[in-house]
PDB file of C-alpha atoms in Angstrom:
ATOM      1  CA  MET A 263       0.000   0.000   0.000  1.00 47.00           C
ATOM      2  CA  PRO A 264       1.460   3.359  -0.907  1.00 53.00           C
ATOM      3  CA  ILE A 265       0.923   5.453   2.188  1.00 57.00           C
ATOM      4  CA  ARG A 266       0.648   9.172   1.666  1.00 61.00           C
ATOM      5  CA  ILE A 267       2.453  11.066   4.407  1.00 58.00           C
ATOM      6  CA  PRO A 268       4.417  14.340   4.489  1.00 69.00           C
ATOM      7  CA  ASP A 269       7.765  14.047   2.730  1.00 64.00           C
ATOM      8  CA  SER A 270       9.652  15.416   5.755  1.00 67.00           C
ATOM      9  CA  LEU A 271       8.032  13.204   8.410  1.00 71.00           C
ATOM     10  CA  PRO A 272      10.801  11.250  10.203  1.00 72.00           C
ATOM     11  CA  ALA A 273       8.992   7.990   9.465  1.00 63.00           C
ATOM     12  CA  THR A 274       9.376   8.613   5.727  1.00 67.00           C
ATOM     13  CA  ALA A 275      13.135   8.023   5.660  1.00 69.00           C
ATOM     14  CA  ALA A 276      12.873   5.001   7.968  1.00 69.00           C
ATOM     15  CA  LEU A 277      10.211   3.327   5.826  1.00 60.00           C
ATOM     16  CA  GLU A 278      11.978   4.091   2.541  1.00 65.00           C
ATOM     17  CA  ALA A 279      15.140   2.477   3.967  1.00 73.00           C
ATOM     18  CA  GLU A 280      13.066  -0.698   4.423  1.00 63.00           C
ATOM     19  CA  ASN A 281      11.918  -0.586   0.766  1.00 54.00           C
ATOM     20  CA  ILE A 282       8.398   0.350   1.818  1.00 58.00           C
ATOM     21  CA  PHE A 283       6.604   2.360  -0.868  1.00 54.00           C
ATOM     22  CA  VAL A 284       5.934   5.825   0.521  1.00 58.00           C
ATOM     23  CA  MET A 285       4.106   8.034  -1.968  1.00 55.00           C
ATOM     24  CA  THR A 286       5.133  11.660  -2.200  1.00 52.00           C
ATOM     25  CA  GLU A 287       2.438  14.281  -1.877  1.00 54.00           C
ATOM     26  CA  HIS A 288       3.187  15.470  -5.443  1.00 49.00           C
ATOM     27  CA  ARG A 289       2.670  12.015  -6.956  1.00 48.00           C
ATOM     28  CA  ALA A 290      -0.445  11.344  -4.899  1.00 47.00           C
ATOM     29  CA  MET A 291      -2.127  14.510  -6.143  1.00 49.00           C
ATOM     30  CA  HIS A 292      -1.713  13.315  -9.723  1.00 43.00           C
ATOM     31  CA  GLN A 293      -3.479   9.959  -9.223  1.00 46.00           C
ATOM     32  CA  ASP A 294      -7.112   9.961 -10.292  1.00 49.00           C
ATOM     33  CA  ILE A 295      -8.440   7.873  -7.394  1.00 66.00           C
ATOM     34  CA  ARG A 296      -9.927   8.548  -3.983  1.00 78.00           C
ATOM     35  CA  PRO A 297      -7.427   7.483  -1.334  1.00 87.00           C
ATOM     36  CA  LEU A 298      -8.613   5.986   1.920  1.00 93.00           C
ATOM     37  CA  ARG A 299      -8.391   8.561   4.687  1.00 95.00           C
ATOM     38  CA  VAL A 300      -7.123   7.127   7.981  1.00 97.00           C
ATOM     39  CA  LEU A 301      -6.803   9.207  11.136  1.00 98.00           C
ATOM     40  CA  LEU A 302      -4.162   8.085  13.658  1.00 98.00           C
ATOM     41  CA  LEU A 303      -4.773   9.327  17.207  1.00 97.00           C
ATOM     42  CA  ASN A 304      -1.333   8.856  18.747  1.00 96.00           C
ATOM     43  CA  LEU A 305      -1.559   8.765  22.561  1.00 96.00           C
ATOM     44  CA  MET A 306       1.872   7.232  23.119  1.00 94.00           C
ATOM     45  CA  PRO A 307       4.619   9.431  24.614  1.00 91.00           C
ATOM     46  CA  THR A 308       7.158   8.137  22.065  1.00 90.00           C
ATOM     47  CA  LYS A 309       5.203   9.575  19.165  1.00 92.00           C
ATOM     48  CA  ILE A 310       7.797   9.229  16.388  1.00 92.00           C
ATOM     49  CA  THR A 311       8.455   5.562  17.255  1.00 93.00           C
ATOM     50  CA  THR A 312       4.740   4.748  17.397  1.00 95.00           C
ATOM     51  CA  GLU A 313       3.798   6.590  14.207  1.00 94.00           C
ATOM     52  CA  THR A 314       6.605   4.796  12.343  1.00 93.00           C
ATOM     53  CA  GLN A 315       5.512   1.382  13.655  1.00 95.00           C
ATOM     54  CA  ILE A 316       1.890   1.849  12.647  1.00 95.00           C
ATOM     55  CA  LEU A 317       2.640   3.452   9.295  1.00 92.00           C
ATOM     56  CA  ARG A 318       4.773   0.406   8.534  1.00 91.00           C
ATOM     57  CA  LYS A 319       1.720  -1.815   9.073  1.00 92.00           C
ATOM     58  CA  LEU A 320      -0.438   0.338   6.792  1.00 91.00           C
ATOM     59  CA  SER A 321       1.870  -0.279   3.865  1.00 83.00           C
ATOM     60  CA  ASN A 322       1.216  -3.659   2.285  1.00 75.00           C
ATOM     61  CA  THR A 323      -1.690  -3.490  -0.170  1.00 70.00           C
ATOM     62  CA  PRO A 324      -2.080  -1.690  -3.519  1.00 71.00           C
ATOM     63  CA  LEU A 325      -4.483   0.817  -1.962  1.00 78.00           C
ATOM     64  CA  GLN A 326      -3.514   4.429  -1.489  1.00 85.00           C
ATOM     65  CA  VAL A 327      -3.940   5.605   2.084  1.00 90.00           C
ATOM     66  CA  GLU A 328      -3.736   9.189   3.259  1.00 92.00           C
ATOM     67  CA  VAL A 329      -2.788   9.264   6.944  1.00 94.00           C
ATOM     68  CA  GLU A 330      -3.570  12.228   9.193  1.00 95.00           C
ATOM     69  CA  LEU A 331      -1.813  12.388  12.586  1.00 96.00           C
ATOM     70  CA  LEU A 332      -3.929  13.540  15.533  1.00 96.00           C
ATOM     71  CA  GLN A 333      -2.863  14.605  19.044  1.00 94.00           C
ATOM     72  CA  THR A 334      -4.891  15.560  22.102  1.00 95.00           C
ATOM     73  CA  ALA A 335      -4.906  19.286  22.784  1.00 91.00           C
ATOM     74  CA  SER A 336      -5.705  18.737  26.477  1.00 90.00           C
ATOM     75  CA  HIS A 337      -2.410  16.939  27.218  1.00 87.00           C
ATOM     76  CA  GLU A 338       1.087  18.388  26.929  1.00 83.00           C
ATOM     77  CA  ALA A 339       3.413  15.861  25.274  1.00 78.00           C
ATOM     78  CA  LYS A 340       6.840  15.853  26.933  1.00 79.00           C
ATOM     79  CA  ASN A 341       8.780  13.280  24.923  1.00 75.00           C
ATOM     80  CA  VAL A 342       8.587  14.798  21.470  1.00 79.00           C
ATOM     81  CA  ALA A 343       9.708  18.148  20.094  1.00 79.00           C
ATOM     82  CA  THR A 344       7.061  20.834  19.845  1.00 85.00           C
ATOM     83  CA  GLU A 345       8.229  21.459  16.270  1.00 86.00           C
ATOM     84  CA  HIS A 346       7.344  17.879  15.327  1.00 85.00           C
ATOM     85  CA  LEU A 347       3.822  18.196  16.694  1.00 84.00           C
ATOM     86  CA  GLU A 348       3.282  21.593  15.091  1.00 86.00           C
ATOM     87  CA  SER A 349       4.577  20.351  11.727  1.00 89.00           C
ATOM     88  CA  PHE A 350       2.826  17.000  11.439  1.00 91.00           C
ATOM     89  CA  TYR A 351      -0.059  16.763  13.927  1.00 93.00           C
ATOM     90  CA  THR A 352      -3.512  18.233  13.968  1.00 95.00           C
ATOM     91  CA  THR A 353      -6.068  18.620  16.769  1.00 96.00           C
ATOM     92  CA  PHE A 354      -9.646  17.462  17.075  1.00 97.00           C
ATOM     93  CA  GLN A 355     -11.045  20.976  16.696  1.00 96.00           C
ATOM     94  CA  GLU A 356      -9.333  21.217  13.311  1.00 97.00           C
ATOM     95  CA  ILE A 357     -10.798  17.977  11.897  1.00 97.00           C
ATOM     96  CA  ARG A 358     -14.084  17.496  13.750  1.00 96.00           C
ATOM     97  CA  HIS A 359     -16.158  18.443  10.694  1.00 96.00           C
ATOM     98  CA  GLN A 360     -14.322  15.974   8.451  1.00 96.00           C
ATOM     99  CA  HIS A 361     -15.077  12.303   7.722  1.00 97.00           C
ATOM    100  CA  PHE A 362     -12.593   9.421   7.657  1.00 97.00           C
ATOM    101  CA  ASP A 363     -12.651   5.872   6.356  1.00 97.00           C
ATOM    102  CA  GLY A 364     -10.662   4.581   9.315  1.00 97.00           C
ATOM    103  CA  LEU A 365      -9.467   5.680  12.752  1.00 98.00           C
ATOM    104  CA  ILE A 366      -6.679   4.106  14.824  1.00 98.00           C
ATOM    105  CA  ILE A 367      -6.454   4.920  18.550  1.00 98.00           C
ATOM    106  CA  THR A 368      -3.148   3.863  20.101  1.00 97.00           C
ATOM    107  CA  GLY A 369      -2.305   2.695  23.575  1.00 95.00           C
ATOM    108  CA  ALA A 370      -1.012   4.948  26.349  1.00 95.00           C
ATOM    109  CA  PRO A 371       0.942   4.243  29.574  1.00 93.00           C
ATOM    110  CA  VAL A 372      -1.945   5.268  31.860  1.00 95.00           C
ATOM    111  CA  GLU A 373      -3.726   1.967  32.453  1.00 93.00           C
ATOM    112  CA  LEU A 374      -3.353   2.100  36.261  1.00 95.00           C
ATOM    113  CA  LEU A 375      -5.361   5.327  36.358  1.00 97.00           C
ATOM    114  CA  ASP A 376      -9.142   5.309  36.381  1.00 97.00           C
ATOM    115  CA  PHE A 377     -10.333   6.348  32.947  1.00 98.00           C
ATOM    116  CA  GLU A 378     -11.899   9.511  34.316  1.00 97.00           C
ATOM    117  CA  SER A 379      -8.591  10.484  36.005  1.00 97.00           C
ATOM    118  CA  VAL A 380      -6.679  10.659  32.716  1.00 97.00           C
ATOM    119  CA  ASP A 381      -6.174  14.348  31.932  1.00 94.00           C
ATOM    120  CA  TYR A 382      -7.390  14.028  28.337  1.00 96.00           C
ATOM    121  CA  TRP A 383     -10.267  11.622  29.045  1.00 98.00           C
ATOM    122  CA  GLY A 384     -12.948  14.218  28.261  1.00 97.00           C
ATOM    123  CA  GLU A 385     -11.371  15.025  24.915  1.00 98.00           C
ATOM    124  CA  LEU A 386     -10.918  11.337  24.097  1.00 98.00           C
ATOM    125  CA  CYS A 387     -14.601  10.739  24.846  1.00 98.00           C
ATOM    126  CA  ASP A 388     -15.502  13.572  22.473  1.00 98.00           C
ATOM    127  CA  ILE A 389     -13.371  11.962  19.754  1.00 98.00           C
ATOM    128  CA  MET A 390     -14.877   8.498  20.310  1.00 98.00           C
ATOM    129  CA  GLU A 391     -18.400   9.941  20.280  1.00 98.00           C
ATOM    130  CA  TRP A 392     -17.589  11.855  17.068  1.00 97.00           C
ATOM    131  CA  SER A 393     -16.241   8.644  15.485  1.00 97.00           C
ATOM    132  CA  ARG A 394     -19.733   7.118  15.598  1.00 96.00           C
ATOM    133  CA  THR A 395     -20.922   9.531  12.913  1.00 96.00           C
ATOM    134  CA  HIS A 396     -17.702  10.518  11.131  1.00 97.00           C
ATOM    135  CA  VAL A 397     -15.605   7.318  10.873  1.00 97.00           C
ATOM    136  CA  HIS A 398     -16.430   4.112   9.048  1.00 97.00           C
ATOM    137  CA  SER A 399     -14.330   1.706  11.169  1.00 97.00           C
ATOM    138  CA  THR A 400     -12.109   2.211  14.227  1.00 98.00           C
ATOM    139  CA  LEU A 401      -9.161   0.102  15.393  1.00 98.00           C
ATOM    140  CA  HIS A 402      -8.357   0.514  19.124  1.00 98.00           C
ATOM    141  CA  ILE A 403      -4.989  -0.695  20.479  1.00 98.00           C
ATOM    142  CA  CYS A 404      -4.023  -1.788  24.032  1.00 97.00           C
ATOM    143  CA  TRP A 405      -5.126   0.952  26.490  1.00 98.00           C
ATOM    144  CA  GLY A 406      -6.956   2.546  23.580  1.00 98.00           C
ATOM    145  CA  ALA A 407      -8.873  -0.747  23.277  1.00 98.00           C
ATOM    146  CA  GLN A 408      -9.688  -0.768  26.985  1.00 98.00           C
ATOM    147  CA  ALA A 409     -10.822   2.857  26.791  1.00 98.00           C
ATOM    148  CA  GLY A 410     -12.889   2.228  23.659  1.00 98.00           C
ATOM    149  CA  ILE A 411     -14.677  -0.883  24.864  1.00 98.00           C
ATOM    150  CA  TYR A 412     -15.445   0.892  28.154  1.00 98.00           C
ATOM    151  CA  PHE A 413     -16.775   4.029  26.461  1.00 98.00           C
ATOM    152  CA  HIS A 414     -18.838   2.314  23.764  1.00 98.00           C
ATOM    153  CA  TYR A 415     -20.015  -0.800  25.632  1.00 98.00           C
ATOM    154  CA  GLY A 416     -19.397  -0.270  29.346  1.00 98.00           C
ATOM    155  CA  ILE A 417     -16.842  -3.105  29.689  1.00 98.00           C
ATOM    156  CA  PRO A 418     -14.536  -2.281  32.669  1.00 98.00           C
ATOM    157  CA  LYS A 419     -10.818  -2.948  32.992  1.00 98.00           C
ATOM    158  CA  HIS A 420      -9.280  -4.820  35.919  1.00 98.00           C
ATOM    159  CA  GLU A 421      -5.831  -4.490  37.472  1.00 97.00           C
ATOM    160  CA  LEU A 422      -3.582  -7.525  37.093  1.00 97.00           C
ATOM    161  CA  PRO A 423      -1.517  -8.908  40.016  1.00 95.00           C
ATOM    162  CA  GLN A 424       1.614  -8.124  38.001  1.00 93.00           C
ATOM    163  CA  LYS A 425       2.443  -6.561  34.647  1.00 95.00           C
ATOM    164  CA  LEU A 426       1.595  -8.696  31.627  1.00 97.00           C
ATOM    165  CA  PHE A 427       4.845  -8.312  29.733  1.00 97.00           C
ATOM    166  CA  GLY A 428       6.205 -10.400  26.886  1.00 98.00           C
ATOM    167  CA  VAL A 429       5.277 -12.283  23.734  1.00 98.00           C
ATOM    168  CA  PHE A 430       2.457 -14.804  24.169  1.00 98.00           C
ATOM    169  CA  GLU A 431       0.814 -17.622  22.236  1.00 98.00           C
ATOM    170  CA  HIS A 432      -2.700 -16.933  20.948  1.00 98.00           C
ATOM    171  CA  ARG A 433      -5.459 -18.916  19.264  1.00 98.00           C
ATOM    172  CA  VAL A 434      -8.018 -17.938  16.669  1.00 98.00           C
ATOM    173  CA  VAL A 435     -11.529 -18.091  18.160  1.00 97.00           C
ATOM    174  CA  LYS A 436     -13.419 -17.035  15.004  1.00 96.00           C
ATOM    175  CA  PRO A 437     -11.578 -18.800  12.146  1.00 95.00           C
ATOM    176  CA  TYR A 438     -14.074 -17.637   9.512  1.00 94.00           C
ATOM    177  CA  SER A 439     -13.819 -13.964  10.434  1.00 96.00           C
ATOM    178  CA  PRO A 440     -12.266 -11.963   7.573  1.00 96.00           C
ATOM    179  CA  LEU A 441     -10.065 -10.326  10.214  1.00 97.00           C
ATOM    180  CA  MET A 442      -8.415 -13.720  10.789  1.00 97.00           C
ATOM    181  CA  ARG A 443      -8.110 -14.636   7.113  1.00 96.00           C
ATOM    182  CA  GLY A 444      -4.679 -16.177   6.512  1.00 96.00           C
ATOM    183  CA  PHE A 445      -3.912 -16.598  10.228  1.00 97.00           C
ATOM    184  CA  ASP A 446      -2.456 -19.846  11.542  1.00 96.00           C
ATOM    185  CA  ASP A 447      -4.450 -21.614  14.253  1.00 95.00           C
ATOM    186  CA  GLY A 448      -1.849 -20.404  16.737  1.00 96.00           C
ATOM    187  CA  PHE A 449       0.205 -17.189  16.550  1.00 98.00           C
ATOM    188  CA  ARG A 450       2.239 -14.911  18.806  1.00 98.00           C
ATOM    189  CA  ALA A 451       1.800 -11.269  19.817  1.00 98.00           C
ATOM    190  CA  PRO A 452       3.417  -8.849  22.296  1.00 98.00           C
ATOM    191  CA  HIS A 453       1.682  -7.441  25.389  1.00 98.00           C
ATOM    192  CA  SER A 454       2.787  -4.764  27.840  1.00 97.00           C
ATOM    193  CA  ARG A 455       0.099  -3.729  30.324  1.00 96.00           C
ATOM    194  CA  TYR A 456      -1.004  -3.747  33.962  1.00 96.00           C
ATOM    195  CA  THR A 457      -4.730  -4.194  33.364  1.00 98.00           C
ATOM    196  CA  THR A 458      -7.064  -6.474  31.444  1.00 98.00           C
ATOM    197  CA  VAL A 459     -10.677  -6.964  30.394  1.00 98.00           C
ATOM    198  CA  LYS A 460     -12.581 -10.142  31.219  1.00 98.00           C
ATOM    199  CA  ALA A 461     -13.756 -12.526  28.528  1.00 98.00           C
ATOM    200  CA  ALA A 462     -16.977 -13.161  30.480  1.00 98.00           C
ATOM    201  CA  ASP A 463     -17.891  -9.466  30.298  1.00 98.00           C
ATOM    202  CA  ILE A 464     -17.409  -9.418  26.531  1.00 98.00           C
ATOM    203  CA  ASP A 465     -19.237 -12.724  26.002  1.00 98.00           C
ATOM    204  CA  ALA A 466     -22.185 -11.370  27.987  1.00 98.00           C
ATOM    205  CA  HIS A 467     -22.579  -8.356  25.707  1.00 98.00           C
ATOM    206  CA  PRO A 468     -24.866  -9.088  22.721  1.00 97.00           C
ATOM    207  CA  GLN A 469     -23.107  -6.613  20.420  1.00 98.00           C
ATOM    208  CA  LEU A 470     -19.560  -7.923  20.976  1.00 98.00           C
ATOM    209  CA  GLU A 471     -17.603 -11.037  20.043  1.00 98.00           C
ATOM    210  CA  ILE A 472     -14.140 -12.360  20.842  1.00 98.00           C
ATOM    211  CA  VAL A 473     -12.044 -13.069  17.752  1.00 98.00           C
ATOM    212  CA  ALA A 474      -8.731 -14.249  19.281  1.00 98.00           C
ATOM    213  CA  ASP A 475      -7.447 -14.966  22.774  1.00 98.00           C
ATOM    214  CA  SER A 476      -4.541 -16.410  24.748  1.00 98.00           C
ATOM    215  CA  PRO A 477      -4.324 -18.893  27.645  1.00 97.00           C
ATOM    216  CA  GLU A 478      -1.775 -16.598  29.330  1.00 97.00           C
ATOM    217  CA  ALA A 479      -2.680 -13.123  28.092  1.00 98.00           C
ATOM    218  CA  GLY A 480      -6.479 -13.408  27.981  1.00 98.00           C
ATOM    219  CA  VAL A 481      -8.611 -11.664  25.361  1.00 98.00           C
ATOM    220  CA  TYR A 482      -6.486 -10.431  22.469  1.00 98.00           C
ATOM    221  CA  ILE A 483      -9.018  -9.220  19.878  1.00 98.00           C
ATOM    222  CA  ALA A 484     -12.707  -8.387  20.221  1.00 98.00           C
ATOM    223  CA  LYS A 485     -14.989  -6.590  17.791  1.00 98.00           C
ATOM    224  CA  SER A 486     -18.481  -5.209  17.519  1.00 98.00           C
ATOM    225  CA  GLU A 487     -20.892  -7.301  15.485  1.00 96.00           C
ATOM    226  CA  ASP A 488     -21.432  -4.391  13.094  1.00 96.00           C
ATOM    227  CA  SER A 489     -17.634  -4.255  12.472  1.00 96.00           C
ATOM    228  CA  ARG A 490     -17.459  -0.563  13.314  1.00 97.00           C
ATOM    229  CA  HIS A 491     -15.175  -1.129  16.322  1.00 98.00           C
ATOM    230  CA  PHE A 492     -12.157  -3.425  16.746  1.00 98.00           C
ATOM    231  CA  PHE A 493     -10.335  -3.838  20.042  1.00 98.00           C
ATOM    232  CA  VAL A 494      -6.781  -5.239  20.071  1.00 98.00           C
ATOM    233  CA  PHE A 495      -5.530  -5.578  23.655  1.00 98.00           C
ATOM    234  CA  GLY A 496      -1.871  -6.147  22.770  1.00 98.00           C
ATOM    235  CA  HIS A 497       0.772  -4.344  20.729  1.00 98.00           C
ATOM    236  CA  PRO A 498       1.099  -6.117  17.353  1.00 97.00           C
ATOM    237  CA  GLU A 499       2.823  -3.032  15.924  1.00 96.00           C
ATOM    238  CA  TYR A 500       5.826  -3.366  18.261  1.00 97.00           C
ATOM    239  CA  ASP A 501       9.270  -3.720  16.716  1.00 96.00           C
ATOM    240  CA  ARG A 502      11.806  -6.384  17.684  1.00 97.00           C
ATOM    241  CA  GLU A 503      13.484  -4.083  20.240  1.00 97.00           C
ATOM    242  CA  THR A 504      10.430  -2.357  21.777  1.00 97.00           C
ATOM    243  CA  LEU A 505       9.958  -4.676  24.756  1.00 97.00           C
ATOM    244  CA  LYS A 506      13.715  -4.585  25.357  1.00 97.00           C
ATOM    245  CA  ALA A 507      13.647  -0.781  25.414  1.00 95.00           C
ATOM    246  CA  GLU A 508      10.801  -0.840  27.953  1.00 94.00           C
ATOM    247  CA  TYR A 509      12.611  -3.401  30.119  1.00 96.00           C
ATOM    248  CA  ASP A 510      15.936  -1.512  30.008  1.00 95.00           C
ATOM    249  CA  ARG A 511      14.154   1.760  30.836  1.00 92.00           C
ATOM    250  CA  ASP A 512      12.421   0.312  33.891  1.00 91.00           C
ATOM    251  CA  ILE A 513      15.554  -1.440  35.155  1.00 93.00           C
ATOM    252  CA  ALA A 514      17.445   1.857  34.800  1.00 93.00           C
ATOM    253  CA  LYS A 515      14.762   3.463  36.993  1.00 91.00           C
ATOM    254  CA  GLY A 516      15.460   0.854  39.673  1.00 91.00           C
ATOM    255  CA  LEU A 517      12.141  -0.927  39.237  1.00 86.00           C
ATOM    256  CA  ASP A 518      11.901  -4.616  40.118  1.00 86.00           C
ATOM    257  CA  MET A 519      10.935  -5.839  36.656  1.00 88.00           C
ATOM    258  CA  ALA A 520      10.688  -9.419  35.487  1.00 93.00           C
ATOM    259  CA  LEU A 521      12.094 -10.283  32.073  1.00 96.00           C
ATOM    260  CA  PRO A 522       9.597 -10.058  29.187  1.00 97.00           C
ATOM    261  CA  ALA A 523       8.148 -13.567  28.924  1.00 97.00           C
ATOM    262  CA  HIS A 524       8.992 -15.744  25.884  1.00 97.00           C
ATOM    263  CA  TYR A 525      11.024 -12.916  24.371  1.00 98.00           C
ATOM    264  CA  TYR A 526      14.784 -13.284  24.882  1.00 97.00           C
ATOM    265  CA  PRO A 527      16.409 -16.508  23.615  1.00 96.00           C
ATOM    266  CA  ASN A 528      16.974 -18.694  26.699  1.00 96.00           C
ATOM    267  CA  ASP A 529      15.735 -15.752  28.818  1.00 96.00           C
ATOM    268  CA  ASN A 530      19.105 -14.100  28.339  1.00 96.00           C
ATOM    269  CA  PRO A 531      18.701 -10.283  28.235  1.00 94.00           C
ATOM    270  CA  ALA A 532      22.095  -9.991  26.570  1.00 94.00           C
ATOM    271  CA  ALA A 533      20.825 -11.970  23.571  1.00 96.00           C
ATOM    272  CA  THR A 534      19.132 -10.351  20.580  1.00 96.00           C
ATOM    273  CA  PRO A 535      15.346 -10.889  20.731  1.00 96.00           C
ATOM    274  CA  ARG A 536      13.690 -12.690  17.805  1.00 94.00           C
ATOM    275  CA  ASN A 537      10.663 -11.101  16.173  1.00 97.00           C
ATOM    276  CA  THR A 538       8.154 -13.963  16.031  1.00 97.00           C
ATOM    277  CA  TRP A 539       4.969 -11.896  15.533  1.00 98.00           C
ATOM    278  CA  ARG A 540       5.717  -9.674  12.533  1.00 96.00           C
ATOM    279  CA  ALA A 541       3.805 -11.644   9.868  1.00 96.00           C
ATOM    280  CA  HIS A 542       0.562 -11.963  11.822  1.00 97.00           C
ATOM    281  CA  ALA A 543       0.759  -8.342  12.928  1.00 97.00           C
ATOM    282  CA  GLN A 544       1.000  -7.258   9.303  1.00 95.00           C
ATOM    283  CA  LEU A 545      -1.874  -9.536   8.357  1.00 95.00           C
ATOM    284  CA  LEU A 546      -4.059  -8.104  11.106  1.00 97.00           C
ATOM    285  CA  TYR A 547      -3.668  -4.531   9.884  1.00 96.00           C
ATOM    286  CA  THR A 548      -3.990  -5.519   6.227  1.00 94.00           C
ATOM    287  CA  ASN A 549      -7.182  -7.519   6.857  1.00 95.00           C
ATOM    288  CA  TRP A 550      -8.773  -4.710   8.859  1.00 96.00           C
ATOM    289  CA  LEU A 551      -7.946  -2.145   6.197  1.00 94.00           C
ATOM    290  CA  ASN A 552      -9.034  -4.360   3.301  1.00 92.00           C
ATOM    291  CA  TYR A 553     -12.166  -6.119   4.570  1.00 93.00           C
ATOM    292  CA  TYR A 554     -13.535  -3.585   7.047  1.00 96.00           C
ATOM    293  CA  VAL A 555     -12.461  -0.271   5.571  1.00 95.00           C
ATOM    294  CA  TYR A 556     -11.766  -0.420   1.818  1.00 92.00           C
ATOM    295  CA  GLN A 557     -14.413  -2.987   0.830  1.00 90.00           C
ATOM    296  CA  THR A 558     -17.253  -1.464   2.861  1.00 92.00           C
ATOM    297  CA  THR A 559     -16.582   2.265   3.168  1.00 92.00           C
ATOM    298  CA  PRO A 560     -18.838   4.542   1.078  1.00 90.00           C
ATOM    299  CA  TYR A 561     -17.311   6.100  -2.019  1.00 86.00           C
ATOM    300  CA  ARG A 562     -18.513   9.541  -0.952  1.00 88.00           C
ATOM    301  CA  LEU A 563     -16.264  10.306   2.017  1.00 88.00           C
ATOM    302  CA  GLU A 564     -18.844  12.609   3.558  1.00 89.00           C
ATOM    303  CA  ASP A 565     -21.035   9.511   4.030  1.00 86.00           C
ATOM    304  CA  ALA A 566     -18.389   7.688   6.108  1.00 86.00           C
ATOM    305  CA  GLY A 567     -19.716   6.965   9.593  1.00 84.00           C
ATOM    306  CA  ARG A 568     -23.342   7.410   8.673  1.00 75.00           C
ATOM    307  CA  GLU A 569     -25.736   4.516   9.089  1.00 59.00           C
TER     308      GLU A 569
END
């Protein structure tokens, strides 16, 4: 998929170095097609890392995708240069009258806080409410998934006895779901979180279904029956070194952290981790974008999100 992003975005050079087709704005304007418009609400503090990871996943079909980066105006980001945000990010007030084919809401390191205690919770609720009428399909990730399933369906999160941290085995629960098309019966995915949602709560809700889960990590993917909302409770977009960076950071802070499970060869933190989830992570994003955005979104963008 040629993704259309600003030529000077830091992710552009990184993706081009990986032979990923990044379309220049000049070339995109000369193609006589309507690109899919995807809004990425980036709640992670490491914004450049996260935007690069997710843009990489949106880059493997022949569709043209125009990605808009969104930040919360009610929270001051401290781990990214103000110039980067001013150059590449927009705010909700600037796009609230627009329509989008897809929306991605990332995770955030705030899962131990009550939802209502998060400083941008009110703004996030406004965005999620707006998405009901202005976005065709929304993909929620990790804490973003917990926030989304709580806001839209009232499913609460629960604190875990210890951090769920590592790469875990999963199984496909709905093998005939287009979202799982091409998946093996078993696959691996990274998790890094202190809270969880209960499968029983999701099973009890008539508008929700579980698509994939894990004996160790619990519910991995749930979706609404109308396919407007997808909830991924792990981090499939993570790079090989992301869990290592989190572990090294916490150890440097003096925290008593266990090694990421099933991640380092022979549980040796000096060894180079193996990426054993990349293919299924790519397939997850590609299937969502193909089957639940491209194939079902209205041609007239102003109709996206309308029943």
